[in-house]
PDB file of C-alpha atoms in Angstrom:
ATOM      1  CA  UNK A   1       7.705  -0.055 184.474  1.00 67.00           C
ATOM      2  CA  UNK A   2      11.315   0.665 185.386  1.00 83.00           C
ATOM      3  CA  UNK A   3      12.389   4.268 185.811  1.00 96.00           C
ATOM      4  CA  UNK A   4      15.894   5.613 185.441  1.00 97.00           C
ATOM      5  CA  UNK A   5      17.109   8.113 188.014  1.00 98.00           C
ATOM      6  CA  UNK A   6      20.136  10.324 187.405  1.00 97.00           C
ATOM      7  CA  UNK A   7      21.591  11.563 190.689  1.00 97.00           C
ATOM      8  CA  UNK A   8      24.730  13.097 192.134  1.00 96.00           C
ATOM      9  CA  UNK A   9      26.926  12.125 195.089  1.00 96.00           C
ATOM     10  CA  UNK A  10      24.821  10.629 197.870  1.00 97.00           C
ATOM     11  CA  UNK A  11      26.922  12.338 200.515  1.00 96.00           C
ATOM     12  CA  UNK A  12      26.363  15.817 199.109  1.00 97.00           C
ATOM     13  CA  UNK A  13      23.273  15.972 196.864  1.00 97.00           C
ATOM     14  CA  UNK A  14      20.173  16.791 198.887  1.00 97.00           C
ATOM     15  CA  UNK A  15      17.877  17.039 195.870  1.00 97.00           C
ATOM     16  CA  UNK A  16      19.066  13.670 194.601  1.00 98.00           C
ATOM     17  CA  UNK A  17      18.202  12.261 198.005  1.00 98.00           C
ATOM     18  CA  UNK A  18      14.628  13.527 197.760  1.00 98.00           C
ATOM     19  CA  UNK A  19      13.979  11.944 194.364  1.00 98.00           C
ATOM     20  CA  UNK A  20      15.575   8.669 195.471  1.00 98.00           C
ATOM     21  CA  UNK A  21      13.439   8.584 198.622  1.00 98.00           C
ATOM     22  CA  UNK A  22      10.285   9.229 196.604  1.00 98.00           C
ATOM     23  CA  UNK A  23      10.928   6.252 194.357  1.00 98.00           C
ATOM     24  CA  UNK A  24      11.793   4.021 197.294  1.00 98.00           C
ATOM     25  CA  UNK A  25       8.692   5.197 199.179  1.00 98.00           C
ATOM     26  CA  UNK A  26       6.331   4.061 196.408  1.00 97.00           C
ATOM     27  CA  UNK A  27       8.296   0.887 195.715  1.00 96.00           C
ATOM     28  CA  UNK A  28       8.880   1.757 192.063  1.00 96.00           C
ATOM     29  CA  UNK A  29      11.770  -0.139 190.454  1.00 96.00           C
ATOM     30  CA  UNK A  30      14.441   2.110 189.012  1.00 97.00           C
ATOM     31  CA  UNK A  31      17.914   2.041 187.564  1.00 97.00           C
ATOM     32  CA  UNK A  32      20.315   4.472 189.196  1.00 96.00           C
ATOM     33  CA  UNK A  33      22.832   6.513 187.256  1.00 95.00           C
ATOM     34  CA  UNK A  34      25.253   8.416 189.465  1.00 94.00           C
ATOM     35  CA  UNK A  35      27.313  11.392 188.318  1.00 95.00           C
ATOM     36  CA  UNK A  36      30.043  13.025 190.404  1.00 93.00           C
ATOM     37  CA  UNK A  37      29.094  16.655 190.965  1.00 93.00           C
ATOM     38  CA  UNK A  38      31.270  19.760 190.781  1.00 91.00           C
ATOM     39  CA  UNK A  39      33.643  18.096 188.358  1.00 89.00           C
ATOM     40  CA  UNK A  40      34.529  19.329 184.860  1.00 91.00           C
ATOM     41  CA  UNK A  41      31.841  18.072 182.539  1.00 91.00           C
ATOM     42  CA  UNK A  42      29.357  17.075 185.260  1.00 92.00           C
ATOM     43  CA  UNK A  43      26.494  19.089 183.808  1.00 92.00           C
ATOM     44  CA  UNK A  44      27.282  17.918 180.300  1.00 92.00           C
ATOM     45  CA  UNK A  45      27.060  14.347 181.543  1.00 91.00           C
ATOM     46  CA  UNK A  46      23.560  15.003 182.887  1.00 92.00           C
ATOM     47  CA  UNK A  47      22.536  16.675 179.646  1.00 92.00           C
ATOM     48  CA  UNK A  48      23.631  13.628 177.705  1.00 91.00           C
ATOM     49  CA  UNK A  49      20.932  11.725 179.566  1.00 89.00           C
ATOM     50  CA  UNK A  50      18.339  14.271 178.408  1.00 89.00           C
ATOM     51  CA  UNK A  51      18.319  16.879 181.166  1.00 87.00           C
ATOM     52  CA  UNK A  52      18.090  20.363 179.690  1.00 90.00           C
ATOM     53  CA  UNK A  53      19.554  22.147 182.743  1.00 93.00           C
ATOM     54  CA  UNK A  54      22.369  19.720 183.506  1.00 92.00           C
ATOM     55  CA  UNK A  55      21.177  19.545 187.116  1.00 93.00           C
ATOM     56  CA  UNK A  56      20.248  16.525 189.208  1.00 97.00           C
ATOM     57  CA  UNK A  57      18.027  14.780 189.982  1.00 97.00           C
ATOM     58  CA  UNK A  58      16.489  13.748 186.707  1.00 97.00           C
ATOM     59  CA  UNK A  59      13.890  11.038 186.280  1.00 98.00           C
ATOM     60  CA  UNK A  60      13.623   9.232 182.955  1.00 97.00           C
ATOM     61  CA  UNK A  61      10.233   7.642 182.359  1.00 97.00           C
ATOM     62  CA  UNK A  62      10.081   5.476 179.235  1.00 94.00           C
ATOM     63  CA  UNK A  63      12.803   7.585 177.653  1.00 94.00           C
ATOM     64  CA  UNK A  64      11.196  10.897 178.626  1.00 95.00           C
ATOM     65  CA  UNK A  65      13.281  13.086 181.002  1.00 96.00           C
ATOM     66  CA  UNK A  66      11.750  15.001 183.914  1.00 97.00           C
ATOM     67  CA  UNK A  67      13.987  17.316 185.914  1.00 95.00           C
ATOM     68  CA  UNK A  68      13.420  19.465 188.996  1.00 95.00           C
ATOM     69  CA  UNK A  69      12.389  17.710 192.185  1.00 97.00           C
ATOM     70  CA  UNK A  70       8.869  19.143 192.402  1.00 97.00           C
ATOM     71  CA  UNK A  71       8.196  18.207 188.777  1.00 97.00           C
ATOM     72  CA  UNK A  72       9.425  14.683 189.523  1.00 98.00           C
ATOM     73  CA  UNK A  73       7.205  14.563 192.618  1.00 98.00           C
ATOM     74  CA  UNK A  74       4.082  15.562 190.719  1.00 98.00           C
ATOM     75  CA  UNK A  75       4.885  13.230 187.838  1.00 98.00           C
ATOM     76  CA  UNK A  76       5.198  10.282 190.224  1.00 98.00           C
ATOM     77  CA  UNK A  77       2.008  11.334 192.038  1.00 98.00           C
ATOM     78  CA  UNK A  78      -0.014  10.678 188.906  1.00 97.00           C
ATOM     79  CA  UNK A  79       0.801   6.971 189.215  1.00 96.00           C
ATOM     80  CA  UNK A  80       1.496   6.764 192.953  1.00 97.00           C
ATOM     81  CA  UNK A  81      -1.075   8.821 194.927  1.00 97.00           C
ATOM     82  CA  UNK A  82       0.453   7.850 198.288  1.00 97.00           C
ATOM     83  CA  UNK A  83       3.130  10.478 197.624  1.00 98.00           C
ATOM     84  CA  UNK A  84       0.775  13.188 198.924  1.00 98.00           C
ATOM     85  CA  UNK A  85      -1.807  13.031 201.760  1.00 96.00           C
ATOM     86  CA  UNK A  86      -5.206  11.627 200.809  1.00 95.00           C
ATOM     87  CA  UNK A  87      -7.196  14.568 202.223  1.00 94.00           C
ATOM     88  CA  UNK A  88      -7.456  17.596 199.953  1.00 96.00           C
ATOM     89  CA  UNK A  89      -6.648  20.225 202.585  1.00 95.00           C
ATOM     90  CA  UNK A  90      -3.689  18.242 203.883  1.00 95.00           C
ATOM     91  CA  UNK A  91      -2.466  17.774 200.337  1.00 96.00           C
ATOM     92  CA  UNK A  92      -2.543  21.524 199.770  1.00 97.00           C
ATOM     93  CA  UNK A  93      -0.704  22.184 203.036  1.00 96.00           C
ATOM     94  CA  UNK A  94       1.893  19.511 202.258  1.00 97.00           C
ATOM     95  CA  UNK A  95       2.512  21.065 198.849  1.00 98.00           C
ATOM     96  CA  UNK A  96       2.826  24.489 200.454  1.00 97.00           C
ATOM     97  CA  UNK A  97       5.495  23.265 202.862  1.00 97.00           C
ATOM     98  CA  UNK A  98       7.314  21.483 200.059  1.00 98.00           C
ATOM     99  CA  UNK A  99       7.204  24.609 197.924  1.00 97.00           C
ATOM    100  CA  UNK A 100       8.749  26.570 200.793  1.00 97.00           C
ATOM    101  CA  UNK A 101      11.647  24.150 200.991  1.00 97.00           C
ATOM    102  CA  UNK A 102      12.026  24.114 197.227  1.00 97.00           C
ATOM    103  CA  UNK A 103      12.128  27.873 196.757  1.00 96.00           C
ATOM    104  CA  UNK A 104      13.266  29.065 200.181  1.00 96.00           C
ATOM    105  CA  UNK A 105      15.616  28.309 203.084  1.00 97.00           C
ATOM    106  CA  UNK A 106      18.358  29.763 200.888  1.00 97.00           C
ATOM    107  CA  UNK A 107      20.388  31.195 203.754  1.00 98.00           C
ATOM    108  CA  UNK A 108      20.280  27.878 205.609  1.00 98.00           C
ATOM    109  CA  UNK A 109      21.355  25.916 202.540  1.00 97.00           C
ATOM    110  CA  UNK A 110      24.229  28.283 201.776  1.00 97.00           C
ATOM    111  CA  UNK A 111      25.550  28.310 205.341  1.00 98.00           C
ATOM    112  CA  UNK A 112      25.113  24.590 206.008  1.00 98.00           C
ATOM    113  CA  UNK A 113      25.935  22.530 202.918  1.00 97.00           C
ATOM    114  CA  UNK A 114      24.692  18.971 203.018  1.00 96.00           C
ATOM    115  CA  UNK A 115      27.271  16.468 204.231  1.00 97.00           C
ATOM    116  CA  UNK A 116      25.793  13.108 205.186  1.00 95.00           C
ATOM    117  CA  UNK A 117      28.855  11.797 207.008  1.00 95.00           C
ATOM    118  CA  UNK A 118      29.844  15.107 208.615  1.00 95.00           C
ATOM    119  CA  UNK A 119      29.429  15.575 212.365  1.00 96.00           C
ATOM    120  CA  UNK A 120      29.955  18.558 214.686  1.00 97.00           C
ATOM    121  CA  UNK A 121      30.735  20.870 211.768  1.00 97.00           C
ATOM    122  CA  UNK A 122      30.824  24.620 212.355  1.00 96.00           C
ATOM    123  CA  UNK A 123      28.701  26.979 210.235  1.00 96.00           C
ATOM    124  CA  UNK A 124      28.084  30.704 210.457  1.00 96.00           C
ATOM    125  CA  UNK A 125      24.595  31.575 211.688  1.00 97.00           C
ATOM    126  CA  UNK A 126      23.739  35.155 210.710  1.00 98.00           C
ATOM    127  CA  UNK A 127      20.171  36.400 211.271  1.00 98.00           C
ATOM    128  CA  UNK A 128      18.904  35.053 207.938  1.00 98.00           C
ATOM    129  CA  UNK A 129      20.055  31.536 208.840  1.00 98.00           C
ATOM    130  CA  UNK A 130      18.483  31.765 212.295  1.00 98.00           C
ATOM    131  CA  UNK A 131      15.222  32.894 210.689  1.00 98.00           C
ATOM    132  CA  UNK A 132      15.256  29.854 208.421  1.00 98.00           C
ATOM    133  CA  UNK A 133      15.899  27.573 211.383  1.00 98.00           C
ATOM    134  CA  UNK A 134      13.021  29.109 213.323  1.00 98.00           C
ATOM    135  CA  UNK A 135      10.691  28.678 210.349  1.00 98.00           C
ATOM    136  CA  UNK A 136      11.608  25.005 210.126  1.00 98.00           C
ATOM    137  CA  UNK A 137      11.006  24.592 213.841  1.00 98.00           C
ATOM    138  CA  UNK A 138       7.585  26.207 213.442  1.00 97.00           C
ATOM    139  CA  UNK A 139       6.604  23.744 210.722  1.00 97.00           C
ATOM    140  CA  UNK A 140       8.001  20.744 212.560  1.00 97.00           C
ATOM    141  CA  UNK A 141       6.072  21.725 215.678  1.00 96.00           C
ATOM    142  CA  UNK A 142       2.933  20.696 213.759  1.00 90.00           C
ATOM    143  CA  UNK A 143       4.111  17.084 213.587  1.00 92.00           C
ATOM    144  CA  UNK A 144       2.693  14.306 215.719  1.00 83.00           C
ATOM    145  CA  UNK A 145      -0.926  15.496 215.725  1.00 82.00           C
ATOM    146  CA  UNK A 146      -2.075  12.147 214.339  1.00 80.00           C
ATOM    147  CA  UNK A 147      -2.289   9.401 216.934  1.00 76.00           C
ATOM    148  CA  UNK A 148       0.537   6.941 216.594  1.00 81.00           C
ATOM    149  CA  UNK A 149       2.269   8.896 213.834  1.00 90.00           C
ATOM    150  CA  UNK A 150       5.273  11.242 214.169  1.00 95.00           C
ATOM    151  CA  UNK A 151       4.828  12.711 210.676  1.00 96.00           C
ATOM    152  CA  UNK A 152       3.372  15.978 209.442  1.00 96.00           C
ATOM    153  CA  UNK A 153       0.363  14.380 207.753  1.00 94.00           C
ATOM    154  CA  UNK A 154      -0.353  11.023 209.393  1.00 87.00           C
ATOM    155  CA  UNK A 155       1.665   8.987 206.884  1.00 94.00           C
ATOM    156  CA  UNK A 156       5.231   9.548 205.704  1.00 97.00           C
ATOM    157  CA  UNK A 157       4.871  11.481 202.443  1.00 98.00           C
ATOM    158  CA  UNK A 158       6.594  13.889 200.053  1.00 98.00           C
ATOM    159  CA  UNK A 159       6.464  16.739 202.581  1.00 98.00           C
ATOM    160  CA  UNK A 160       8.491  14.689 205.067  1.00 98.00           C
ATOM    161  CA  UNK A 161      10.899  13.720 202.296  1.00 98.00           C
ATOM    162  CA  UNK A 162      11.430  17.392 201.482  1.00 98.00           C
ATOM    163  CA  UNK A 163      12.576  17.960 205.059  1.00 98.00           C
ATOM    164  CA  UNK A 164      14.814  14.889 205.308  1.00 98.00           C
ATOM    165  CA  UNK A 165      17.965  16.680 204.032  1.00 98.00           C
ATOM    166  CA  UNK A 166      17.182  19.569 206.394  1.00 98.00           C
ATOM    167  CA  UNK A 167      17.287  17.082 209.256  1.00 98.00           C
ATOM    168  CA  UNK A 168      20.668  15.875 208.033  1.00 98.00           C
ATOM    169  CA  UNK A 169      21.948  19.444 207.997  1.00 98.00           C
ATOM    170  CA  UNK A 170      20.776  19.963 211.555  1.00 98.00           C
ATOM    171  CA  UNK A 171      22.610  16.801 212.618  1.00 98.00           C
ATOM    172  CA  UNK A 172      25.794  17.759 210.792  1.00 98.00           C
ATOM    173  CA  UNK A 173      25.909  21.267 212.282  1.00 98.00           C
ATOM    174  CA  UNK A 174      24.485  20.481 215.744  1.00 98.00           C
ATOM    175  CA  UNK A 175      21.354  22.598 215.431  1.00 98.00           C
ATOM    176  CA  UNK A 176      19.544  22.212 218.732  1.00 97.00           C
ATOM    177  CA  UNK A 177      15.928  21.052 218.752  1.00 97.00           C
ATOM    178  CA  UNK A 178      13.533  20.479 221.639  1.00 97.00           C
ATOM    179  CA  UNK A 179       9.956  19.256 221.997  1.00 96.00           C
ATOM    180  CA  UNK A 180       8.000  18.301 218.890  1.00 95.00           C
ATOM    181  CA  UNK A 181      10.673  19.575 216.466  1.00 97.00           C
ATOM    182  CA  UNK A 182      13.200  17.295 218.214  1.00 97.00           C
ATOM    183  CA  UNK A 183      10.814  14.352 218.025  1.00 96.00           C
ATOM    184  CA  UNK A 184      10.274  14.974 214.326  1.00 97.00           C
ATOM    185  CA  UNK A 185      14.010  15.349 213.714  1.00 98.00           C
ATOM    186  CA  UNK A 186      14.649  12.013 215.415  1.00 98.00           C
ATOM    187  CA  UNK A 187      11.858  10.361 213.426  1.00 97.00           C
ATOM    188  CA  UNK A 188      13.307  11.575 210.130  1.00 98.00           C
ATOM    189  CA  UNK A 189      16.849  10.532 211.013  1.00 98.00           C
ATOM    190  CA  UNK A 190      15.551   7.151 212.148  1.00 98.00           C
ATOM    191  CA  UNK A 191      13.435   6.396 209.082  1.00 98.00           C
ATOM    192  CA  UNK A 192      14.633   3.230 207.376  1.00 98.00           C
ATOM    193  CA  UNK A 193      14.990   4.805 203.929  1.00 98.00           C
ATOM    194  CA  UNK A 194      16.797   7.878 205.271  1.00 98.00           C
ATOM    195  CA  UNK A 195      19.211   5.626 207.156  1.00 98.00           C
ATOM    196  CA  UNK A 196      19.798   3.572 204.031  1.00 98.00           C
ATOM    197  CA  UNK A 197      20.621   6.675 201.965  1.00 98.00           C
ATOM    198  CA  UNK A 198      22.964   7.941 204.684  1.00 97.00           C
ATOM    199  CA  UNK A 199      24.792   4.619 204.852  1.00 97.00           C
ATOM    200  CA  UNK A 200      25.344   4.735 201.102  1.00 96.00           C
ATOM    201  CA  UNK A 201      26.574   8.330 201.307  1.00 95.00           C
ATOM    202  CA  UNK A 202      28.921   7.575 204.177  1.00 92.00           C
ATOM    203  CA  UNK A 203      30.385   4.757 202.120  1.00 92.00           C
ATOM    204  CA  UNK A 204      31.434   7.056 199.293  1.00 95.00           C
ATOM    205  CA  UNK A 205      35.123   7.915 199.165  1.00 92.00           C
ATOM    206  CA  UNK A 206      34.919  11.061 197.060  1.00 93.00           C
ATOM    207  CA  UNK A 207      34.987  14.443 198.805  1.00 94.00           C
ATOM    208  CA  UNK A 208      33.903  17.873 197.619  1.00 94.00           C
ATOM    209  CA  UNK A 209      36.141  20.333 199.522  1.00 93.00           C
ATOM    210  CA  UNK A 210      33.735  23.305 199.568  1.00 93.00           C
ATOM    211  CA  UNK A 211      31.188  21.192 201.437  1.00 95.00           C
ATOM    212  CA  UNK A 212      33.639  20.050 204.095  1.00 96.00           C
ATOM    213  CA  UNK A 213      33.344  22.770 206.724  1.00 95.00           C
ATOM    214  CA  UNK A 214      35.615  22.546 209.784  1.00 94.00           C
ATOM    215  CA  UNK A 215      34.687  20.527 212.837  1.00 94.00           C
ATOM    216  CA  UNK A 216      34.171  21.895 216.332  1.00 86.00           C
ATOM    217  CA  UNK A 217      36.570  20.868 219.066  1.00 68.00           C
ATOM    218  CA  UNK A 218      35.062  18.179 221.307  1.00 57.00           C
ATOM    219  CA  UNK A 219      36.577  16.625 224.401  1.00 47.00           C
ATOM    220  CA  UNK A 220      37.088  12.890 224.091  1.00 49.00           C
ATOM    221  CA  UNK A 221      35.757  10.382 226.612  1.00 46.00           C
TER     222      UNK A 221
END
């Protein structure tokens, strides 16, 4: 079976990244269809592939479109159970964390737009953003409980994938981490598939101005 995955710009589309990582994690072959976001007609282009909302990502399975990242995750889980932890309680916790990311962290997302190749960018951090950051730190502090594994649930799974774009945001905007959250951040940024996605995003030439926040001033060496 070969899936088709409709995604946006790799440098800017965090939800596209999650769906792409899921497919790469399970080793499922797929054809990639990329659409430049925030351009006239972008949503219409997605709809022409079958997506009712015009949003990415969208997975096409044997001609049938599935949109929304959690829906894609659960659809893939039916054929690829390694997407979620094998233990029932861990699976429920992993889904809870993923649901938080999916429906929450709104202040963080608005203040710190995803920008794979951006470094030392400056973002406003009002109380709502700081609360989101602290919640992420609290979750990440649960990582590394399994011997020899840095992940939240022993093996790299959908919950870790949900947090991968958050890690990229923290790198782009120099969000400080220490202890277990720092270890988890480094593990996410160092994962082979995350690095591959970032390299592809950094290689894109297109820019979306509203996601290019200014850089901080740093002394050169």
